XYZ file of C-alpha atoms in Angstrom:
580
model
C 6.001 -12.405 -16.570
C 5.458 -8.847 -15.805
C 2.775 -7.150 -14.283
C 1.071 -4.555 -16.406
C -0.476 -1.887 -16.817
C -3.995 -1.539 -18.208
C -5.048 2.134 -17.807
C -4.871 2.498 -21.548
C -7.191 -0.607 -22.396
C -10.883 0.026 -22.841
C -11.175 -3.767 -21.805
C -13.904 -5.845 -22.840
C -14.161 -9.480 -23.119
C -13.911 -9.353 -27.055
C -10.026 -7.574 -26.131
C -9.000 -11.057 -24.328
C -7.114 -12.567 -27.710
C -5.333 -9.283 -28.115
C -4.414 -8.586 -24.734
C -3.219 -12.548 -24.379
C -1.436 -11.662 -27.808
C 0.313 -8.470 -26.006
C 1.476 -9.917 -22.540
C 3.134 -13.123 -24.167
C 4.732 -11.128 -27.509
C 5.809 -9.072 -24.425
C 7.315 -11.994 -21.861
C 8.872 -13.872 -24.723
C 11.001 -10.273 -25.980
C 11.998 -9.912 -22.028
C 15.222 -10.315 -21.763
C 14.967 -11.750 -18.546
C 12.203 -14.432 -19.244
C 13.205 -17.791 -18.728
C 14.280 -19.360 -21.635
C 11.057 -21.301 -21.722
C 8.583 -18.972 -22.394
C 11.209 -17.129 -25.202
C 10.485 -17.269 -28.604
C 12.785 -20.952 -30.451
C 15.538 -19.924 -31.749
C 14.238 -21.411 -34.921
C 11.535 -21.746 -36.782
C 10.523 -23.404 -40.277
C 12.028 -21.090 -42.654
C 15.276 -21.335 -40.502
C 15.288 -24.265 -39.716
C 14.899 -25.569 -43.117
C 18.588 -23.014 -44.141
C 19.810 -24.475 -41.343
C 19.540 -28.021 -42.902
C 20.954 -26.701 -46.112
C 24.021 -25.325 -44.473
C 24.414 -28.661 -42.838
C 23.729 -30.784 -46.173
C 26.394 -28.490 -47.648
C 28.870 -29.194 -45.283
C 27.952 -32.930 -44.809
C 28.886 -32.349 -48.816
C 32.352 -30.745 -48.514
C 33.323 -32.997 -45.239
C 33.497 -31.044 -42.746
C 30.478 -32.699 -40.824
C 29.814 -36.570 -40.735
C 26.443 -38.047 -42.546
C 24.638 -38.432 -39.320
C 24.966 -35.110 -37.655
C 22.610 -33.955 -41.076
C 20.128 -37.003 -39.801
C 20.097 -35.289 -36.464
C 19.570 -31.187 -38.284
C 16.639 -33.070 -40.447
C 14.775 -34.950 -37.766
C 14.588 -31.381 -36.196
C 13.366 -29.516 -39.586
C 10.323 -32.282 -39.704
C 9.544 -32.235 -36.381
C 9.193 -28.075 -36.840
C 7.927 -28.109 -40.200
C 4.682 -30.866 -39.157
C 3.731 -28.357 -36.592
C 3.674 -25.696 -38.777
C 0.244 -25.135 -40.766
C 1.857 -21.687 -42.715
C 4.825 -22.950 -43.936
C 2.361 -25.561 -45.123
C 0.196 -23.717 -46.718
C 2.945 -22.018 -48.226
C 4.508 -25.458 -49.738
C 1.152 -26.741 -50.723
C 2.013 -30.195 -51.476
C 3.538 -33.118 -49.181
C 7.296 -31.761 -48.254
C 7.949 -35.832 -48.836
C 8.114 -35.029 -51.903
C 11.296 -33.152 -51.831
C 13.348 -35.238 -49.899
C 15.043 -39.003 -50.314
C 17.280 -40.952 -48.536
C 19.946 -39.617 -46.800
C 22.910 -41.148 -48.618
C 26.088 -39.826 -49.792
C 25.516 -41.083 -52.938
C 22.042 -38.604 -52.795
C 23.434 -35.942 -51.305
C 23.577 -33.293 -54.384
C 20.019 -34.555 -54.881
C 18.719 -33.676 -51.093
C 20.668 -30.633 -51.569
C 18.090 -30.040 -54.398
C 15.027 -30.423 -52.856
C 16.050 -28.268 -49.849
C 16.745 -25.384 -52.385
C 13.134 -26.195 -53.992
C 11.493 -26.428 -50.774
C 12.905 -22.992 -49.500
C 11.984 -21.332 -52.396
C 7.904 -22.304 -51.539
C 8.574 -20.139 -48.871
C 9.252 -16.898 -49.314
C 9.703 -14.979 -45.984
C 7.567 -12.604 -46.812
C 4.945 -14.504 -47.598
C 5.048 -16.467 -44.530
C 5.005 -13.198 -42.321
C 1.919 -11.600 -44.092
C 0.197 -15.472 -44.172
C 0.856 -15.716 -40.425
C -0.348 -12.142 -39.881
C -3.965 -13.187 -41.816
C -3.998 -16.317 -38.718
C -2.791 -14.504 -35.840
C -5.786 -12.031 -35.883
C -8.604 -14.521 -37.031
C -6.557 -16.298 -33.633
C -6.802 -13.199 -31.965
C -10.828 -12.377 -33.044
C -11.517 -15.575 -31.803
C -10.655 -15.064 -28.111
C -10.169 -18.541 -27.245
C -7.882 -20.245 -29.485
C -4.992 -19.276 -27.461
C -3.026 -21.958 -28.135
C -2.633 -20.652 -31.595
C -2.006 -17.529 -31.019
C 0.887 -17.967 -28.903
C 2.070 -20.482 -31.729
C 2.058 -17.339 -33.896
C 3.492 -15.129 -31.695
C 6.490 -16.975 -31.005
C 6.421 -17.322 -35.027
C 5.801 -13.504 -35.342
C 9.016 -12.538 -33.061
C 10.730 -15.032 -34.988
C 10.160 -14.288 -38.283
C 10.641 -11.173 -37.715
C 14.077 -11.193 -36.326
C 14.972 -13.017 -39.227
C 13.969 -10.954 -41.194
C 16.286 -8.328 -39.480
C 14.545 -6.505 -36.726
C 16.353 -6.603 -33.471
C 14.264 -8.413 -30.183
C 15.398 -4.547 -28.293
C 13.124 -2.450 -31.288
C 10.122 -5.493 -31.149
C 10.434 -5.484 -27.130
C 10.351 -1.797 -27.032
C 7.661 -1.095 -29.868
C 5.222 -3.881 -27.824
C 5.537 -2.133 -24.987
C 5.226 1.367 -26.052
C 1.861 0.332 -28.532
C 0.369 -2.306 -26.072
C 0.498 -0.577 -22.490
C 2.163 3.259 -22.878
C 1.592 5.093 -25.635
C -2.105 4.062 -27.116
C -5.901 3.632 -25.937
C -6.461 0.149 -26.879
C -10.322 -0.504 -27.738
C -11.094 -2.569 -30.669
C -9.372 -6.141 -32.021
C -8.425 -3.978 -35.367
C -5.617 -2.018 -33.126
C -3.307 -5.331 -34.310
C -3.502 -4.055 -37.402
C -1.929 -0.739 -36.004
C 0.875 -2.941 -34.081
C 1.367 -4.889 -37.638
C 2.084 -1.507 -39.925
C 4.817 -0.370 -36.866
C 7.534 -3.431 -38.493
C 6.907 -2.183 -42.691
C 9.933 -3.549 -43.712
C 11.183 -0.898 -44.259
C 14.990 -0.024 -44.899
C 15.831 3.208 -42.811
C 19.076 5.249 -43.013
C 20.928 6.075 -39.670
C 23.165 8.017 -38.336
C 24.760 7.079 -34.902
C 26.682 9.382 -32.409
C 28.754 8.104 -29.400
C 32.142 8.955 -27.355
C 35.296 6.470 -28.177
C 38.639 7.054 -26.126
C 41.044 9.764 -27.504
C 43.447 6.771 -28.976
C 41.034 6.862 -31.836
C 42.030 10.070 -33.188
C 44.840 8.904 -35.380
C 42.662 6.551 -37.042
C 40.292 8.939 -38.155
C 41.912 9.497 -41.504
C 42.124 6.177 -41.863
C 38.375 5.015 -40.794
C 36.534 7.459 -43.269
C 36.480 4.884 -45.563
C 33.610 3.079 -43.208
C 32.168 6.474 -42.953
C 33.245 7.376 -39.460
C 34.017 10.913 -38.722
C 35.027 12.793 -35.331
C 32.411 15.959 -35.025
C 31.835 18.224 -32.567
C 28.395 18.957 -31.114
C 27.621 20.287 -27.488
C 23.994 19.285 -27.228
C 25.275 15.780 -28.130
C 28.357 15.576 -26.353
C 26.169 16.568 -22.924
C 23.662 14.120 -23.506
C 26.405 11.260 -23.590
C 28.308 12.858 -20.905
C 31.407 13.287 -23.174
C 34.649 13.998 -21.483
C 36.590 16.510 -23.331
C 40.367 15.140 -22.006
C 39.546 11.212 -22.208
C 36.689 10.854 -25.380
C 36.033 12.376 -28.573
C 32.625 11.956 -30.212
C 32.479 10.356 -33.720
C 29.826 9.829 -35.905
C 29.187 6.694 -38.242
C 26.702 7.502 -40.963
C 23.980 5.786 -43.616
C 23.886 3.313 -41.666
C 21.049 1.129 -43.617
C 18.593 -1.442 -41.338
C 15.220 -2.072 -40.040
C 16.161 -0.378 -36.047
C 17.993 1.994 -34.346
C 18.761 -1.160 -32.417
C 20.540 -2.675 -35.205
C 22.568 0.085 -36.339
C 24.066 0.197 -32.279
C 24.691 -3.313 -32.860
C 26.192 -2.631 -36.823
C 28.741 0.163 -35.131
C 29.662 -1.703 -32.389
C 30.632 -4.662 -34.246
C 32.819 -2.177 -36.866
C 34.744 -0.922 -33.482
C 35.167 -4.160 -32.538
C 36.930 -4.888 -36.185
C 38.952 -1.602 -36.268
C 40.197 -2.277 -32.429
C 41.652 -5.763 -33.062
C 43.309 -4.536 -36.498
C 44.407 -1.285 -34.242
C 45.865 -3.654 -31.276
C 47.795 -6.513 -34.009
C 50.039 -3.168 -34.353
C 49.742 -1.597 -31.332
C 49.921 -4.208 -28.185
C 49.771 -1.773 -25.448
C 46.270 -0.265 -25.046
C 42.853 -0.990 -26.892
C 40.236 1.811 -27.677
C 37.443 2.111 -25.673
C 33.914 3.361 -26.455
C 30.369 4.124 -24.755
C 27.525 1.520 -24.843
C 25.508 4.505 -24.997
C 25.085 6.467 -28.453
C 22.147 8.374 -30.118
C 20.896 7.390 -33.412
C 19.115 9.572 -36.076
C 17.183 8.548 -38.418
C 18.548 10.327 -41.715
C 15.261 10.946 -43.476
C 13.490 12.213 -40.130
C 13.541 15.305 -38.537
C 13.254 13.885 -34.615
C 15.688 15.093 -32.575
C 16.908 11.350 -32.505
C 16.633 7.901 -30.625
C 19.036 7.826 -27.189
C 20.106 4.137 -26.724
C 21.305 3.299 -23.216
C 23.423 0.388 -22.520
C 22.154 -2.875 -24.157
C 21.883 -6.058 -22.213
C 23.939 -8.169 -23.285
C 23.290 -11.973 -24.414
C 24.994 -12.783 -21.025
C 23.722 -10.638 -18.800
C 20.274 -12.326 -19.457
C 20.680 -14.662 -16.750
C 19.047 -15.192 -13.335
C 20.820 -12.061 -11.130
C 21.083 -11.865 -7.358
C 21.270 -8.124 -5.874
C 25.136 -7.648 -4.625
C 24.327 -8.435 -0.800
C 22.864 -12.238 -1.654
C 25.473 -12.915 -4.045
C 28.247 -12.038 -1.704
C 26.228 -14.132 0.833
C 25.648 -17.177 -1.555
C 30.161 -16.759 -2.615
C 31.059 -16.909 0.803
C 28.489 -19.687 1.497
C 29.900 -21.761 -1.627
C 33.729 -20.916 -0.798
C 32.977 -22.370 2.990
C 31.191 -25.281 2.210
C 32.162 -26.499 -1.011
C 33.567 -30.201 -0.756
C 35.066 -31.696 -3.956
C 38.455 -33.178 -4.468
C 41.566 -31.223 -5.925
C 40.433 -32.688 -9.437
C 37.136 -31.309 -9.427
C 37.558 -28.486 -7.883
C 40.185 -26.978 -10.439
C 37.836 -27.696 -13.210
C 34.467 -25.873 -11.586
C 37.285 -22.868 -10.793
C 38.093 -23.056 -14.497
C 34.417 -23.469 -15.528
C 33.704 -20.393 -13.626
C 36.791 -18.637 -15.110
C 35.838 -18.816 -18.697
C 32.195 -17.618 -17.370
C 33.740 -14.635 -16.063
C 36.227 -14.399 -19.482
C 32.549 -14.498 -21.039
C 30.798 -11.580 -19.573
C 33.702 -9.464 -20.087
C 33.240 -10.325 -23.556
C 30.937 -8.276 -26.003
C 31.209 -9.923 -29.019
C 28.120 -12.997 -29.314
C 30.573 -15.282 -31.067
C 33.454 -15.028 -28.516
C 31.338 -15.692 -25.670
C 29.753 -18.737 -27.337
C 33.022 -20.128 -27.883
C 34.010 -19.244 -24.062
C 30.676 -20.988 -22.772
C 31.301 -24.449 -24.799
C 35.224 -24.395 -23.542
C 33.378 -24.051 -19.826
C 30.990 -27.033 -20.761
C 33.576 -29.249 -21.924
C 36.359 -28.213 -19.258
C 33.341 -29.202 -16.771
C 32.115 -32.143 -17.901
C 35.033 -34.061 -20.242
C 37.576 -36.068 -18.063
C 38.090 -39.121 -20.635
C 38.292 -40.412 -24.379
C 35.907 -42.952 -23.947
C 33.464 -41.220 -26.627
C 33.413 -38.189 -29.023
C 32.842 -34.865 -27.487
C 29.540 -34.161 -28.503
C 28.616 -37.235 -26.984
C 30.196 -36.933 -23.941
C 28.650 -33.484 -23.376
C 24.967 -34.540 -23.956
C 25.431 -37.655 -21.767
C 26.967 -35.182 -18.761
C 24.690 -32.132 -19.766
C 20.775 -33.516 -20.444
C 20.485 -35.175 -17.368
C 21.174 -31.833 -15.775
C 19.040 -29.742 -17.876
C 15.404 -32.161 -17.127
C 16.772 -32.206 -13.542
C 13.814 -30.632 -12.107
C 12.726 -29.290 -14.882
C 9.397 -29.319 -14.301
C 9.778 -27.786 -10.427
C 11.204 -25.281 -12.172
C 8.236 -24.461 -14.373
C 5.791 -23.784 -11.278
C 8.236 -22.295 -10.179
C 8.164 -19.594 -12.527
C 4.723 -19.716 -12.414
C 4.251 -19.190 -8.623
C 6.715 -16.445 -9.067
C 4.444 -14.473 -11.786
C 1.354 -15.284 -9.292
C 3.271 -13.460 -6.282
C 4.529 -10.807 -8.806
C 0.809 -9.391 -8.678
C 1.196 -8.298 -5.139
C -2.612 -9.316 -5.214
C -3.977 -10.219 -1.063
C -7.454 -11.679 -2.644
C -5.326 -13.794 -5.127
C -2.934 -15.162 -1.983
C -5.658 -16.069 0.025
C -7.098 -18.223 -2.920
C -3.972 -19.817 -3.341
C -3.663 -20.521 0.803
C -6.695 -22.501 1.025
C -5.109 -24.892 -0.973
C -4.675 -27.857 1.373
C -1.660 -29.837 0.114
C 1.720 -28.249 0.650
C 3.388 -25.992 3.372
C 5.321 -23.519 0.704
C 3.717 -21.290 -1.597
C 4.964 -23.152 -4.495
C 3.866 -26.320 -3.510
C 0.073 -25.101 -3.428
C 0.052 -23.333 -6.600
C 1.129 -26.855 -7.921
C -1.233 -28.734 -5.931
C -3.850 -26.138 -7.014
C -3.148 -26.714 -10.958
C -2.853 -30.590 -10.999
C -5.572 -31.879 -8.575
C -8.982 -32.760 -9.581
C -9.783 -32.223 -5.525
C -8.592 -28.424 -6.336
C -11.174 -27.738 -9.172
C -13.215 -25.492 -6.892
C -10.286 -23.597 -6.285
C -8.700 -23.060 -9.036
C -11.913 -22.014 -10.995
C -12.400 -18.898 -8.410
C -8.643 -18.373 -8.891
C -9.061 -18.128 -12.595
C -12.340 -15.620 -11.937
C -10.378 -12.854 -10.185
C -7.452 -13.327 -12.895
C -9.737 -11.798 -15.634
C -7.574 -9.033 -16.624
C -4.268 -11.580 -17.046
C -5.612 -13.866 -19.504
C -1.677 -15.168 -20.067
C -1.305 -15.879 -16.419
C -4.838 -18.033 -16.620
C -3.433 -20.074 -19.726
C -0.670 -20.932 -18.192
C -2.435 -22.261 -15.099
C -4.699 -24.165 -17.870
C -2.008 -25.521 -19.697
C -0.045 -26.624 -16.948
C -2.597 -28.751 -15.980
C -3.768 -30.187 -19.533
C 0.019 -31.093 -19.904
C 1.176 -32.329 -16.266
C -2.512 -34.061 -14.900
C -1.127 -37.599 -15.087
C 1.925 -39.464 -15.485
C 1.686 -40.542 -19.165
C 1.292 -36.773 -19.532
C 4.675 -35.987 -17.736
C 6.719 -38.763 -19.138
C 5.749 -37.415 -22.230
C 6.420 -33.632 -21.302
C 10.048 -34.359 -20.431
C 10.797 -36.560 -23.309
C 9.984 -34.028 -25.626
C 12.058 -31.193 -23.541
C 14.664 -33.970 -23.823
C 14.980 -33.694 -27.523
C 14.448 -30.115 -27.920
C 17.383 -29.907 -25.207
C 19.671 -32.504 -27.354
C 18.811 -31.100 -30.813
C 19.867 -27.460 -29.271
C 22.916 -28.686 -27.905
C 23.938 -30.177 -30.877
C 23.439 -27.166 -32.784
C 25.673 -24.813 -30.481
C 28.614 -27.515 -30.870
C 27.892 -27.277 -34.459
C 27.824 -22.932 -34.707
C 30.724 -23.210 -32.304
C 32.557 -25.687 -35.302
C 31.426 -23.292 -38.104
C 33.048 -20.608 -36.114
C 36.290 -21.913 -35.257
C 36.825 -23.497 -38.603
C 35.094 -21.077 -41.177
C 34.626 -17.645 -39.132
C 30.647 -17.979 -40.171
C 28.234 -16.890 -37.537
C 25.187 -17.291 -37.751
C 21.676 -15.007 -37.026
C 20.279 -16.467 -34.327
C 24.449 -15.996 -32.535
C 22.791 -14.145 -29.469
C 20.083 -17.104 -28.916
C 22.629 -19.665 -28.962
C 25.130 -17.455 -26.170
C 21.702 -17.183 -23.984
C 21.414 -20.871 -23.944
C 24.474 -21.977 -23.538
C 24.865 -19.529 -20.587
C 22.082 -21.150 -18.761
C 23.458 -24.385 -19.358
C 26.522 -23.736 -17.719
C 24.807 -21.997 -15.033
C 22.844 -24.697 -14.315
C 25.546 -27.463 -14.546
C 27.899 -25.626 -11.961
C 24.841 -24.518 -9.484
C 23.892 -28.054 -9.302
C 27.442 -29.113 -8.880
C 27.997 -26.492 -6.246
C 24.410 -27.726 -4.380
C 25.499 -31.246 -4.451
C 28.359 -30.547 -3.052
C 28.206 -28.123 -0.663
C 24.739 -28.439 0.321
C 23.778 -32.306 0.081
C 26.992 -32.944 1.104
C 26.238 -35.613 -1.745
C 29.591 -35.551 -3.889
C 33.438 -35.429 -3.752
C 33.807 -35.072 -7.929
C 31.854 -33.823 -11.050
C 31.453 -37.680 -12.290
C 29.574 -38.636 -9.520
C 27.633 -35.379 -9.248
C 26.704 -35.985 -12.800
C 26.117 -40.181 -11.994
C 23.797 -38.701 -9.402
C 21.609 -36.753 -11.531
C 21.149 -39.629 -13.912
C 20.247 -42.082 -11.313
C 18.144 -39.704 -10.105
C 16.786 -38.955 -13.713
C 16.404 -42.675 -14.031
C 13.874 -42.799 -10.619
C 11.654 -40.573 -11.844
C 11.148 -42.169 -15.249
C 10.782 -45.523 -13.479
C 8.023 -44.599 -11.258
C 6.477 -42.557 -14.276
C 6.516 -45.895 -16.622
C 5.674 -48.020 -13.330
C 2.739 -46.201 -13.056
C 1.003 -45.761 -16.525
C -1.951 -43.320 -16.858
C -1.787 -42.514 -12.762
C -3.341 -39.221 -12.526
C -2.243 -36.657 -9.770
C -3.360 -36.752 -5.981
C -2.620 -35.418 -3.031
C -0.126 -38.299 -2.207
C 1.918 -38.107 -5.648
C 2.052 -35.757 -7.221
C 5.420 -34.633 -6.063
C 6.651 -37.990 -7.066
C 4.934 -38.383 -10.303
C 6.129 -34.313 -11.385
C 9.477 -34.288 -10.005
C 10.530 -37.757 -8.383
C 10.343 -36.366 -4.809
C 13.802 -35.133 -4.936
């Protein structure tokens, strides 16, 4: 969560909705948000294409019948929570679906098509608009209106726009570029996304090995120009580079069309290097688009950040520090060892990588080179019984610990000395939890919440925290239902990483799927690597992974031992996390 900004807000209490609305459109289009508070990678509408793709090739056998049981208990779950798409349908989605047989199959492929067709995209983004701001008036629905906005971003991006234009636009409207006063300013921040087709023209340097092609690569409208102004700006030079220009390009963002030309190099390069084996052409991350119907001098992209550069960073100094920590300490037999160095390997093969579907493919080689050492099950299988375990690991420490992180972020001495008269707990994180899940903390937390007036996200959070985690029925629910969402999203990465392998197909939501599965992994090997080294725990992945379970399997116990057990001051380390 990042701290902003507020000297353009005329802020009154009747602006809390739409400044809640602003900070979390803005922490879930972050690209360095953790993947929790980011908007799902899918939502009705996609979901629901999602399932037809699947039906379809349940249908032409290149999936088994169950793995569309698995794709449809995820579109209901999605679809009951979802009053627009609702709306939208208008009658009982039952309705539209049987049995999943094969002998049904062409049927269920039938009702899917019908069902879609209720819901026109649209439809569903100016329906969700009409909610969000009656949300929004309302002040304290917030609940709903972060529903919405995670639908908003998401919608939206299906629709076409790129998360770089929606995270840039947010900013720019909510805490730059406009004097926010009055609810009605959404409608303002609505008419910036028209859906509207725009016509671009993008400039950038490529190597000199692309002159040859130039004859050749006018056919997708690419050109070598000259142009001083331009060729300063992207800090051309003259004996390496050339500058080329790709034109009418037409999408929503400038964004896209950096995306659109990158991808075309991409295509041209690896037809260029099937002939010519020696050297590859090279090209800027930078480039300036124009908008061809506009007369601004034009839109100067720097370099994008990549799906897997969205990870957790350390500055140089600690990384070096935690590498030659690891390399010193790290106690694993020859085994085990080869396959984290391997792991790591096709990480590193990953990064290098800019093309989404590569580095997806990289990620789930990693996972399976990690955690696979037998034949006693299918892949899949293997992979979610080696990978969940890992992924609710702490899951819930983690959580405050984001959220103690976003309360230090506001460099705020009155809001520190609240949190230090918190009794439990001799680290900072360990009173901010102790402060959101004890009744004895009420006190506390209330005058916590009073000087937080102008962070109404950071407030929620603290609330909903507590309505979720307060006692242990609560949390053994909590991380059962991140279970799932973790299994179903696992599933569907082996399944995009299938469709690419076998068909070529990517599909929208590529870059979600690479972010993901490059937490995974990073989270699989650091907990190897802590085991190991640090514990001192482990000599091999399967018994770093049998840890985790049995550790897992504690917490649950003492959860279901101890039904409806709210949190005290003597466990509520073991009811949230199991102690460890």
């Amino acid at each position: 969560m990042i701290k902003h900004d507020l000297k353009n807000w005329i802020y009154t209490n009747d602006l809390e909705g739409l400044l809640f609305f602003a900070q979390r459109l803005n922490e879930a289009l972050f690209d360095f948000s953790p993947d929790r508070y980011k908007a799902p990678t899918l939502f009705t509408i996609s979901s629901c294409l999602e399932l037809l793709r699947t039906a379809s090739s349940v249908k032409n056998g290149v999936f088994p019948l169950k793995t569309l049981e698995t794709v449809f208990e995820e579109f209901k779950s999605i679809y009951n929570k979802d009053i627009i798409a609702q709306e939208l349908v208008g009658v009982d989605a039952k309705n539209y679906f049987l049995e999943i047989t094969e002998s049904n199959l062409e049927k269920f492929i039938t009702g899917i098509e019908l069902l879609i067709m209720k819901m026109p995209p649209r439809e569903y983004l100016n329906l969700l608009k009409e909610k969000l701001k009656e949300a929004i008036v309302s002040c304290k629905r917030k609940r709903e209106i972060e529903d919405y906005s995670l639908k908003y971003i998401s919608i939206l991006t299906h629709l076409g726009y790129t998360q770089d234009f929606l995270y840039r636009k947010t900013c720019d409207f909510f805490f730059k570029k406009n004097m926010i006063n009055n609810v009605n300013n959404i409608d303002e921040f609505y008419s910036l996304f028209d859906l509207k087709v725009k016509r671009y023209n993008i400039y950038l340097k490529i190597s000199r090995l692309f002159r040859p092609l130039e004859e050749m690569c006018k056919g997708f409208k690419i050109s070598i120009v000259e142009d001083e102004e331009l060729s300063s700006k992207l800090k051309l030079t003259p004996q390496d580079e050339i500058l080329i220009k790709v034109e009418q390009i037409e999408l929503y963002d400038p964004y896209g069309a950096q995306i659109y030309v990158d991808r075309l190099l991409n295509k041209i390069n690896n037809l260029f290097t099937f002939y010519y084996h020696k050297q590859r052409l090279s090209w800027s991350a930078e480039a300036v688009v124009k908008e061809m119907d506009s007369k601004d001098e034009g839109f100067h992209i720097k370099k994008r950040v990549t799906s897997m550069q969205k990870g957790i960073d350390y500055y140089p100094q600690a990384a070096a520090k935690l590498l030659g920590k690891m390399l010193m300490e790290i106690n694993l037999k020859k085994d085990s060892f080869f396959r984290i160095n391997r792991g790591i390997d096709f990480h590193g093969t990953s990064i290098e990588n800019n093309i989404p579907e590569n580095q997806l493919i990289q990620n789930w080689i990693a996972l399976e080179t990690l955690i696979i050492n037998n034949n006693e099950d299918s892949k899949i299988n293997l992979i979610l019984k080696g990978l969940i375990p890992v992924l609710n690991y702490l899951y819930i420490k983690q959580l405050f610990s984001n959220l103690s992180s976003d309360i230090q972020r506001l460099r705020d001495a009155k809001v520190d000395e609240i949190v230090n008269k918190v009794p439990e707990g001799e680290s900072y994180i360990d009173k901010v939890v102790a402060l959101c899940v004890l009744k004895s903390n009420l006190s506390i937390a209330q005058e916590l919440l009073k000087v937080l007036s102008s962070s109404p996200l950071l407030r929620y959070r603290i609330y909903d925290l507590n309505l979720s985690l307060s006692n242990s029925d609560c949390i053994y629910k909590y991380l059962k239902e991140h279970e799932k969402r973790v299994e179903w999203h696992i599933r569907r990465i082996y399944r995009t990483r299938n469709l690419i392998t076998h068909s070529g197909k990517v599909p929208k939501f590529i870059e979600s799927l690479v972010e993901s599965s490059h937490s995974y992994l990073d989270k699989f090997i650091n907990i190897m690597i802590t085991l190991s080294a640090e514990e001192k725990q482990i000599y091999t992945i399967q018994q770093g992974i049998q840890e985790i379970q049995i550790r897992n399997r504690i917490h649950t116990n003492y959860l279901k031992n101890n039904p409806n057990t709210e949190c005290d001051s003597s466990n509520f380390k073991l009811l949230l996390w199991g102690g460890f």
